[in-house]
PDB file of C-alpha atoms in Angstrom:
ATOM      1  CA  UNK A   1       0.000   0.000   0.000  1.00  0.00           C
ATOM      2  CA  UNK A   2       1.051   3.584  -0.616  1.00  0.00           C
ATOM      3  CA  UNK A   3       1.871   5.622   2.494  1.00  0.00           C
ATOM      4  CA  UNK A   4       0.980   9.322   2.111  1.00  0.00           C
ATOM      5  CA  UNK A   5       3.877  10.348   4.358  1.00  0.00           C
ATOM      6  CA  UNK A   6       6.390   8.386   2.272  1.00  0.00           C
ATOM      7  CA  UNK A   7       4.842   9.820  -0.891  1.00  0.00           C
ATOM      8  CA  UNK A   8       5.338  13.325   0.538  1.00  0.00           C
ATOM      9  CA  UNK A   9       9.039  12.548   1.048  1.00  0.00           C
ATOM     10  CA  UNK A  10       9.287  11.303  -2.545  1.00  0.00           C
ATOM     11  CA  UNK A  11       7.465  14.336  -3.889  1.00  0.00           C
ATOM     12  CA  UNK A  12       9.559  16.808  -1.928  1.00  0.00           C
ATOM     13  CA  UNK A  13      13.039  15.340  -2.362  1.00  0.00           C
ATOM     14  CA  UNK A  14      12.422  13.400  -5.584  1.00  0.00           C
ATOM     15  CA  UNK A  15      10.062  15.514  -7.691  1.00  0.00           C
ATOM     16  CA  UNK A  16      10.695  19.051  -6.395  1.00  0.00           C
ATOM     17  CA  UNK A  17      14.246  17.956  -5.674  1.00  0.00           C
ATOM     18  CA  UNK A  18      14.740  17.754  -9.456  1.00  0.00           C
ATOM     19  CA  UNK A  19      14.275  21.514  -9.891  1.00  0.00           C
ATOM     20  CA  UNK A  20      18.046  22.205  -9.597  1.00  0.00           C
ATOM     21  CA  UNK A  21      18.611  19.729 -12.445  1.00  0.00           C
ATOM     22  CA  UNK A  22      15.760  21.288 -14.420  1.00  0.00           C
ATOM     23  CA  UNK A  23      17.558  24.636 -14.219  1.00  0.00           C
ATOM     24  CA  UNK A  24      20.829  23.051 -15.331  1.00  0.00           C
ATOM     25  CA  UNK A  25      19.239  21.359 -18.343  1.00  0.00           C
ATOM     26  CA  UNK A  26      16.738  23.926 -19.622  1.00  0.00           C
ATOM     27  CA  UNK A  27      17.672  27.471 -20.660  1.00  0.00           C
ATOM     28  CA  UNK A  28      13.975  28.394 -20.576  1.00  0.00           C
ATOM     29  CA  UNK A  29      13.774  27.285 -16.932  1.00  0.00           C
ATOM     30  CA  UNK A  30      16.832  29.347 -15.993  1.00  0.00           C
ATOM     31  CA  UNK A  31      15.331  32.367 -17.731  1.00  0.00           C
ATOM     32  CA  UNK A  32      12.312  32.243 -15.407  1.00  0.00           C
ATOM     33  CA  UNK A  33      14.458  32.743 -12.288  1.00  0.00           C
ATOM     34  CA  UNK A  34      17.538  34.439 -13.760  1.00  0.00           C
ATOM     35  CA  UNK A  35      16.855  37.609 -11.739  1.00  0.00           C
ATOM     36  CA  UNK A  36      15.529  35.895  -8.606  1.00  0.00           C
ATOM     37  CA  UNK A  37      17.110  35.136  -5.259  1.00  0.00           C
ATOM     38  CA  UNK A  38      14.644  33.501  -2.892  1.00  0.00           C
ATOM     39  CA  UNK A  39      14.385  30.594  -0.469  1.00  0.00           C
ATOM     40  CA  UNK A  40      11.071  28.701  -0.372  1.00  0.00           C
ATOM     41  CA  UNK A  41      10.436  26.573   2.700  1.00  0.00           C
ATOM     42  CA  UNK A  42       8.117  23.557   2.687  1.00  0.00           C
ATOM     43  CA  UNK A  43       6.847  22.415   6.077  1.00  0.00           C
ATOM     44  CA  UNK A  44       4.624  19.327   6.151  1.00  0.00           C
ATOM     45  CA  UNK A  45       3.012  18.424   9.476  1.00  0.00           C
ATOM     46  CA  UNK A  46       3.949  14.835  10.415  1.00  0.00           C
ATOM     47  CA  UNK A  47       6.064  14.771   7.263  1.00  0.00           C
ATOM     48  CA  UNK A  48       9.196  16.201   5.663  1.00  0.00           C
ATOM     49  CA  UNK A  49      10.499  19.747   5.525  1.00  0.00           C
ATOM     50  CA  UNK A  50      12.947  21.339   3.113  1.00  0.00           C
ATOM     51  CA  UNK A  51      14.088  24.608   1.611  1.00  0.00           C
ATOM     52  CA  UNK A  52      14.460  25.264  -2.100  1.00  0.00           C
ATOM     53  CA  UNK A  53      17.010  28.067  -2.500  1.00  0.00           C
ATOM     54  CA  UNK A  54      16.962  29.795  -5.887  1.00  0.00           C
ATOM     55  CA  UNK A  55      19.828  32.112  -6.756  1.00  0.00           C
ATOM     56  CA  UNK A  56      19.898  33.737 -10.193  1.00  0.00           C
ATOM     57  CA  UNK A  57      19.214  30.689 -12.327  1.00  0.00           C
ATOM     58  CA  UNK A  58      20.616  28.054  -9.985  1.00  0.00           C
ATOM     59  CA  UNK A  59      18.925  26.147  -7.164  1.00  0.00           C
ATOM     60  CA  UNK A  60      19.633  23.870  -4.230  1.00  0.00           C
ATOM     61  CA  UNK A  61      17.332  21.722  -2.093  1.00  0.00           C
ATOM     62  CA  UNK A  62      18.280  21.304   1.572  1.00  0.00           C
ATOM     63  CA  UNK A  63      16.536  19.620   4.481  1.00  0.00           C
ATOM     64  CA  UNK A  64      14.693  21.722   7.038  1.00  0.00           C
ATOM     65  CA  UNK A  65      12.657  24.897   6.617  1.00  0.00           C
ATOM     66  CA  UNK A  66      14.149  27.550   8.876  1.00  0.00           C
ATOM     67  CA  UNK A  67      15.904  30.275   6.886  1.00  0.00           C
ATOM     68  CA  UNK A  68      13.448  30.958   4.065  1.00  0.00           C
ATOM     69  CA  UNK A  69      11.951  34.033   2.452  1.00  0.00           C
ATOM     70  CA  UNK A  70       8.540  32.407   2.168  1.00  0.00           C
ATOM     71  CA  UNK A  71       7.342  29.376   4.087  1.00  0.00           C
ATOM     72  CA  UNK A  72       4.544  27.098   2.906  1.00  0.00           C
ATOM     73  CA  UNK A  73       2.719  25.028   5.502  1.00  0.00           C
ATOM     74  CA  UNK A  74       0.756  21.845   4.849  1.00  0.00           C
ATOM     75  CA  UNK A  75      -1.439  20.390   7.577  1.00  0.00           C
ATOM     76  CA  UNK A  76      -0.780  16.808   6.438  1.00  0.00           C
ATOM     77  CA  UNK A  77       1.267  14.826   3.903  1.00  0.00           C
ATOM     78  CA  UNK A  78      -1.930  14.318   1.929  1.00  0.00           C
ATOM     79  CA  UNK A  79      -2.349  18.093   1.568  1.00  0.00           C
ATOM     80  CA  UNK A  80       1.205  18.437   0.293  1.00  0.00           C
ATOM     81  CA  UNK A  81       0.735  15.585  -2.190  1.00  0.00           C
ATOM     82  CA  UNK A  82      -2.410  17.291  -3.438  1.00  0.00           C
ATOM     83  CA  UNK A  83      -0.349  20.389  -4.295  1.00  0.00           C
ATOM     84  CA  UNK A  84       2.074  18.240  -6.306  1.00  0.00           C
ATOM     85  CA  UNK A  85      -0.889  16.685  -8.140  1.00  0.00           C
ATOM     86  CA  UNK A  86      -2.266  20.133  -8.891  1.00  0.00           C
ATOM     87  CA  UNK A  87      -5.396  19.624  -6.800  1.00  0.00           C
ATOM     88  CA  UNK A  88      -4.337  21.509  -3.666  1.00  0.00           C
ATOM     89  CA  UNK A  89      -3.157  24.999  -2.723  1.00  0.00           C
ATOM     90  CA  UNK A  90      -0.277  25.743  -0.340  1.00  0.00           C
ATOM     91  CA  UNK A  91      -0.792  27.941   2.716  1.00  0.00           C
ATOM     92  CA  UNK A  92       1.922  30.598   3.165  1.00  0.00           C
ATOM     93  CA  UNK A  93       2.633  31.313   6.840  1.00  0.00           C
ATOM     94  CA  UNK A  94       5.448  33.823   6.263  1.00  0.00           C
ATOM     95  CA  UNK A  95       6.897  35.920   3.473  1.00  0.00           C
ATOM     96  CA  UNK A  96       3.563  36.993   2.035  1.00  0.00           C
ATOM     97  CA  UNK A  97       5.300  39.681  -0.047  1.00  0.00           C
ATOM     98  CA  UNK A  98       6.751  36.845  -2.154  1.00  0.00           C
ATOM     99  CA  UNK A  99       3.322  35.593  -3.230  1.00  0.00           C
ATOM    100  CA  UNK A 100       3.818  37.176  -6.635  1.00  0.00           C
ATOM    101  CA  UNK A 101       6.801  34.923  -7.311  1.00  0.00           C
ATOM    102  CA  UNK A 102       5.024  31.899  -5.862  1.00  0.00           C
ATOM    103  CA  UNK A 103       2.047  32.356  -8.176  1.00  0.00           C
ATOM    104  CA  UNK A 104       4.203  33.428 -11.110  1.00  0.00           C
ATOM    105  CA  UNK A 105       7.780  32.198 -11.473  1.00  0.00           C
ATOM    106  CA  UNK A 106       7.544  29.205  -9.169  1.00  0.00           C
ATOM    107  CA  UNK A 107       4.327  28.003 -10.782  1.00  0.00           C
ATOM    108  CA  UNK A 108       5.942  28.314 -14.214  1.00  0.00           C
ATOM    109  CA  UNK A 109       8.882  26.204 -12.990  1.00  0.00           C
ATOM    110  CA  UNK A 110       6.668  23.451 -11.569  1.00  0.00           C
ATOM    111  CA  UNK A 111       4.514  23.448 -14.715  1.00  0.00           C
ATOM    112  CA  UNK A 112       7.669  23.003 -16.808  1.00  0.00           C
ATOM    113  CA  UNK A 113       8.865  20.238 -14.490  1.00  0.00           C
ATOM    114  CA  UNK A 114       5.524  18.463 -14.825  1.00  0.00           C
ATOM    115  CA  UNK A 115       5.682  18.781 -18.614  1.00  0.00           C
ATOM    116  CA  UNK A 116       9.000  16.925 -18.660  1.00  0.00           C
ATOM    117  CA  UNK A 117       8.159  14.329 -16.010  1.00  0.00           C
ATOM    118  CA  UNK A 118       4.696  13.537 -17.401  1.00  0.00           C
ATOM    119  CA  UNK A 119       5.301  14.014 -21.113  1.00  0.00           C
ATOM    120  CA  UNK A 120       2.939  13.297 -23.955  1.00  0.00           C
ATOM    121  CA  UNK A 121       4.019  10.738 -26.586  1.00  0.00           C
ATOM    122  CA  UNK A 122       4.257  13.588 -29.083  1.00  0.00           C
ATOM    123  CA  UNK A 123       6.740  15.497 -26.928  1.00  0.00           C
ATOM    124  CA  UNK A 124       8.934  12.406 -26.540  1.00  0.00           C
ATOM    125  CA  UNK A 125       9.411  12.229 -30.317  1.00  0.00           C
ATOM    126  CA  UNK A 126      11.651  15.293 -30.011  1.00  0.00           C
ATOM    127  CA  UNK A 127      15.150  13.882 -29.276  1.00  0.00           C
ATOM    128  CA  UNK A 128      16.217  16.901 -27.199  1.00  0.00           C
ATOM    129  CA  UNK A 129      13.048  16.763 -25.106  1.00  0.00           C
ATOM    130  CA  UNK A 130      13.435  12.977 -24.769  1.00  0.00           C
ATOM    131  CA  UNK A 131      16.978  13.319 -23.447  1.00  0.00           C
ATOM    132  CA  UNK A 132      16.140  16.045 -20.934  1.00  0.00           C
ATOM    133  CA  UNK A 133      13.035  14.234 -19.730  1.00  0.00           C
ATOM    134  CA  UNK A 134      14.929  10.973 -19.215  1.00  0.00           C
ATOM    135  CA  UNK A 135      17.775  12.664 -17.332  1.00  0.00           C
ATOM    136  CA  UNK A 136      15.272  14.425 -15.064  1.00  0.00           C
ATOM    137  CA  UNK A 137      13.631  11.076 -14.360  1.00  0.00           C
ATOM    138  CA  UNK A 138      17.034   9.641 -13.409  1.00  0.00           C
ATOM    139  CA  UNK A 139      17.394  12.340 -10.742  1.00  0.00           C
ATOM    140  CA  UNK A 140      13.811  11.944  -9.506  1.00  0.00           C
ATOM    141  CA  UNK A 141      14.310   8.198  -9.153  1.00  0.00           C
ATOM    142  CA  UNK A 142      17.561   8.639  -7.206  1.00  0.00           C
ATOM    143  CA  UNK A 143      15.789  10.973  -4.787  1.00  0.00           C
ATOM    144  CA  UNK A 144      12.803   8.650  -4.441  1.00  0.00           C
ATOM    145  CA  UNK A 145      14.982   5.570  -3.855  1.00  0.00           C
ATOM    146  CA  UNK A 146      16.704   7.305  -0.945  1.00  0.00           C
ATOM    147  CA  UNK A 147      13.411   8.442   0.620  1.00  0.00           C
ATOM    148  CA  UNK A 148      11.720   5.052   0.225  1.00  0.00           C
ATOM    149  CA  UNK A 149      14.759   3.315   1.671  1.00  0.00           C
ATOM    150  CA  UNK A 150      14.618   5.589   4.706  1.00  0.00           C
ATOM    151  CA  UNK A 151      10.876   6.033   5.247  1.00  0.00           C
ATOM    152  CA  UNK A 152       8.936   3.096   3.751  1.00  0.00           C
ATOM    153  CA  UNK A 153       8.656  -0.064   5.887  1.00  0.00           C
ATOM    154  CA  UNK A 154       9.487  -2.410   3.006  1.00  0.00           C
ATOM    155  CA  UNK A 155      12.194  -0.079   1.754  1.00  0.00           C
ATOM    156  CA  UNK A 156      13.805   0.112   5.201  1.00  0.00           C
ATOM    157  CA  UNK A 157      14.106  -3.682   5.277  1.00  0.00           C
ATOM    158  CA  UNK A 158      16.054  -3.610   2.012  1.00  0.00           C
ATOM    159  CA  UNK A 159      18.149  -0.683   3.228  1.00  0.00           C
ATOM    160  CA  UNK A 160      19.006  -2.624   6.387  1.00  0.00           C
ATOM    161  CA  UNK A 161      20.821  -5.130   4.166  1.00  0.00           C
ATOM    162  CA  UNK A 162      22.868  -2.576   2.231  1.00  0.00           C
ATOM    163  CA  UNK A 163      26.485  -2.268   3.289  1.00  0.00           C
ATOM    164  CA  UNK A 164      28.040   1.199   3.460  1.00  0.00           C
ATOM    165  CA  UNK A 165      29.121   2.564   0.107  1.00  0.00           C
ATOM    166  CA  UNK A 166      27.789   4.169  -3.052  1.00  0.00           C
ATOM    167  CA  UNK A 167      25.806   2.692  -5.921  1.00  0.00           C
ATOM    168  CA  UNK A 168      26.340   4.616  -9.155  1.00  0.00           C
ATOM    169  CA  UNK A 169      23.555   4.727 -11.746  1.00  0.00           C
ATOM    170  CA  UNK A 170      24.666   5.945 -15.158  1.00  0.00           C
ATOM    171  CA  UNK A 171      23.340   6.306 -18.683  1.00  0.00           C
ATOM    172  CA  UNK A 172      26.164   5.406 -21.022  1.00  0.00           C
ATOM    173  CA  UNK A 173      29.105   7.707 -20.348  1.00  0.00           C
ATOM    174  CA  UNK A 174      27.002  10.879 -20.299  1.00  0.00           C
ATOM    175  CA  UNK A 175      24.906  11.067 -17.116  1.00  0.00           C
ATOM    176  CA  UNK A 176      25.262   9.640 -13.618  1.00  0.00           C
ATOM    177  CA  UNK A 177      23.768   9.916 -10.145  1.00  0.00           C
ATOM    178  CA  UNK A 178      24.376   7.953  -6.989  1.00  0.00           C
ATOM    179  CA  UNK A 179      22.745   6.523  -3.894  1.00  0.00           C
ATOM    180  CA  UNK A 180      25.020   6.454  -0.860  1.00  0.00           C
ATOM    181  CA  UNK A 181      24.410   4.065   2.034  1.00  0.00           C
ATOM    182  CA  UNK A 182      25.750   4.862   5.487  1.00  0.00           C
ATOM    183  CA  UNK A 183      24.586   3.016   8.590  1.00  0.00           C
ATOM    184  CA  UNK A 184      21.640   1.754   6.508  1.00  0.00           C
ATOM    185  CA  UNK A 185      20.480   5.293   5.735  1.00  0.00           C
ATOM    186  CA  UNK A 186      20.372   6.345   2.085  1.00  0.00           C
ATOM    187  CA  UNK A 187      21.296   9.668   0.501  1.00  0.00           C
ATOM    188  CA  UNK A 188      20.699  10.646  -3.117  1.00  0.00           C
ATOM    189  CA  UNK A 189      23.680  12.168  -4.902  1.00  0.00           C
ATOM    190  CA  UNK A 190      22.583  14.419  -7.763  1.00  0.00           C
ATOM    191  CA  UNK A 191      25.974  14.404  -9.401  1.00  0.00           C
ATOM    192  CA  UNK A 192      28.381  11.787 -10.675  1.00  0.00           C
ATOM    193  CA  UNK A 193      29.695  10.115  -7.493  1.00  0.00           C
ATOM    194  CA  UNK A 194      32.702   8.779  -9.359  1.00  0.00           C
ATOM    195  CA  UNK A 195      33.962   5.314  -8.646  1.00  0.00           C
ATOM    196  CA  UNK A 196      31.729   3.565  -6.108  1.00  0.00           C
ATOM    197  CA  UNK A 197      31.293   0.158  -4.586  1.00  0.00           C
ATOM    198  CA  UNK A 198      28.746  -0.794  -7.225  1.00  0.00           C
ATOM    199  CA  UNK A 199      27.361   0.383 -10.528  1.00  0.00           C
ATOM    200  CA  UNK A 200      24.345  -0.092 -12.752  1.00  0.00           C
ATOM    201  CA  UNK A 201      24.920   1.229 -16.245  1.00  0.00           C
ATOM    202  CA  UNK A 202      22.143   1.641 -18.813  1.00  0.00           C
ATOM    203  CA  UNK A 203      23.454   1.287 -22.357  1.00  0.00           C
ATOM    204  CA  UNK A 204      21.750   4.439 -23.626  1.00  0.00           C
ATOM    205  CA  UNK A 205      18.861   6.839 -23.094  1.00  0.00           C
ATOM    206  CA  UNK A 206      16.331   4.507 -24.742  1.00  0.00           C
ATOM    207  CA  UNK A 207      17.207   1.608 -22.447  1.00  0.00           C
ATOM    208  CA  UNK A 208      17.034   3.877 -19.394  1.00  0.00           C
ATOM    209  CA  UNK A 209      13.677   5.260 -20.507  1.00  0.00           C
ATOM    210  CA  UNK A 210      12.189   1.840 -21.157  1.00  0.00           C
ATOM    211  CA  UNK A 211      13.281   0.690 -17.699  1.00  0.00           C
ATOM    212  CA  UNK A 212      11.920   3.813 -16.004  1.00  0.00           C
ATOM    213  CA  UNK A 213       8.594   3.426 -17.842  1.00  0.00           C
ATOM    214  CA  UNK A 214       8.392  -0.289 -17.016  1.00  0.00           C
ATOM    215  CA  UNK A 215       8.527  -1.340 -20.655  1.00  0.00           C
ATOM    216  CA  UNK A 216      11.426  -3.741 -20.151  1.00  0.00           C
ATOM    217  CA  UNK A 217      12.546  -5.933 -17.272  1.00  0.00           C
ATOM    218  CA  UNK A 218      15.838  -5.083 -15.564  1.00  0.00           C
ATOM    219  CA  UNK A 219      16.884  -8.720 -15.192  1.00  0.00           C
ATOM    220  CA  UNK A 220      16.161  -9.406 -18.855  1.00  0.00           C
ATOM    221  CA  UNK A 221      18.066  -6.250 -19.824  1.00  0.00           C
ATOM    222  CA  UNK A 222      21.103  -7.527 -17.933  1.00  0.00           C
ATOM    223  CA  UNK A 223      20.837 -10.766 -19.884  1.00  0.00           C
ATOM    224  CA  UNK A 224      20.809  -8.952 -23.215  1.00  0.00           C
ATOM    225  CA  UNK A 225      23.669  -6.678 -22.210  1.00  0.00           C
ATOM    226  CA  UNK A 226      21.583  -3.502 -22.279  1.00  0.00           C
ATOM    227  CA  UNK A 227      22.177  -3.079 -18.540  1.00  0.00           C
ATOM    228  CA  UNK A 228      25.565  -3.743 -16.975  1.00  0.00           C
ATOM    229  CA  UNK A 229      26.025  -4.425 -13.268  1.00  0.00           C
ATOM    230  CA  UNK A 230      29.422  -4.243 -11.604  1.00  0.00           C
ATOM    231  CA  UNK A 231      30.823  -4.291  -8.087  1.00  0.00           C
ATOM    232  CA  UNK A 232      29.011  -5.602  -5.034  1.00  0.00           C
ATOM    233  CA  UNK A 233      25.991  -7.420  -6.467  1.00  0.00           C
ATOM    234  CA  UNK A 234      24.161  -7.668  -3.126  1.00  0.00           C
ATOM    235  CA  UNK A 235      24.326  -3.888  -2.795  1.00  0.00           C
ATOM    236  CA  UNK A 236      22.824  -3.353  -6.246  1.00  0.00           C
ATOM    237  CA  UNK A 237      20.221  -6.052  -5.627  1.00  0.00           C
ATOM    238  CA  UNK A 238      18.905  -4.407  -2.463  1.00  0.00           C
ATOM    239  CA  UNK A 239      18.835  -0.965  -4.055  1.00  0.00           C
ATOM    240  CA  UNK A 240      16.919  -2.496  -6.979  1.00  0.00           C
ATOM    241  CA  UNK A 241      14.358  -3.897  -4.552  1.00  0.00           C
ATOM    242  CA  UNK A 242      13.756  -0.345  -3.364  1.00  0.00           C
ATOM    243  CA  UNK A 243      13.708   0.855  -6.968  1.00  0.00           C
ATOM    244  CA  UNK A 244      10.835  -1.532  -7.629  1.00  0.00           C
ATOM    245  CA  UNK A 245       8.750   0.443  -5.115  1.00  0.00           C
ATOM    246  CA  UNK A 246       9.349   3.780  -6.808  1.00  0.00           C
ATOM    247  CA  UNK A 247       6.644   3.027  -9.382  1.00  0.00           C
ATOM    248  CA  UNK A 248       4.184   2.400  -6.521  1.00  0.00           C
ATOM    249  CA  UNK A 249       4.707   5.934  -5.265  1.00  0.00           C
ATOM    250  CA  UNK A 250       5.422   7.920  -8.390  1.00  0.00           C
ATOM    251  CA  UNK A 251       3.552   6.110 -11.189  1.00  0.00           C
TER     252      UNK A 251
END
């Protein structure tokens, strides 16, 4: 079953956590916030909290919502998830003078993010769009794997069997992220972690996309050579068990 609190963690650190990557990949996204410097805090009762700091076309997501220009409060994880789905409205509890940016620039950013994470088949025919969308999904999945491994009961069991170290997920030689395990707690690394204990390499963008969309089986892809696994197999196996639950939360 899907836990609303775990979903809120995935939405905050997986979905909204991809905004820094969105700004790196899309010139049109950077243009929206090129002249902005603002920190937006998200505070979810009985759930996660984080701050999205935007600074002239760049962004960073950090845990906790203390030093922010505008703070958005959600009375439950379900309320926060409704905002991500576009069916709920956030409640600002400070920084009301920034409402113009919240309703303008920030909304444009999240609409653009949604366009790339929930694309139409027509959009995916554009090779540039396809590449950017797939890379964004790679970052969302890394964030969601870490949150599910830390917060979901089934995910925590798998995380309890992961030895300390980093699993590197890469698409060919072009894009890479990581999931670091330390004392059975997972952290998403939204950059190339370099050489790690283990690695799962997707042959190309198409293979990665088909795996993310559930169109091909990971085990079968290993058999055909489209996915390469190296390093500590048990580490990759347990992270993959958590990866299987990402579709439950973010499908």
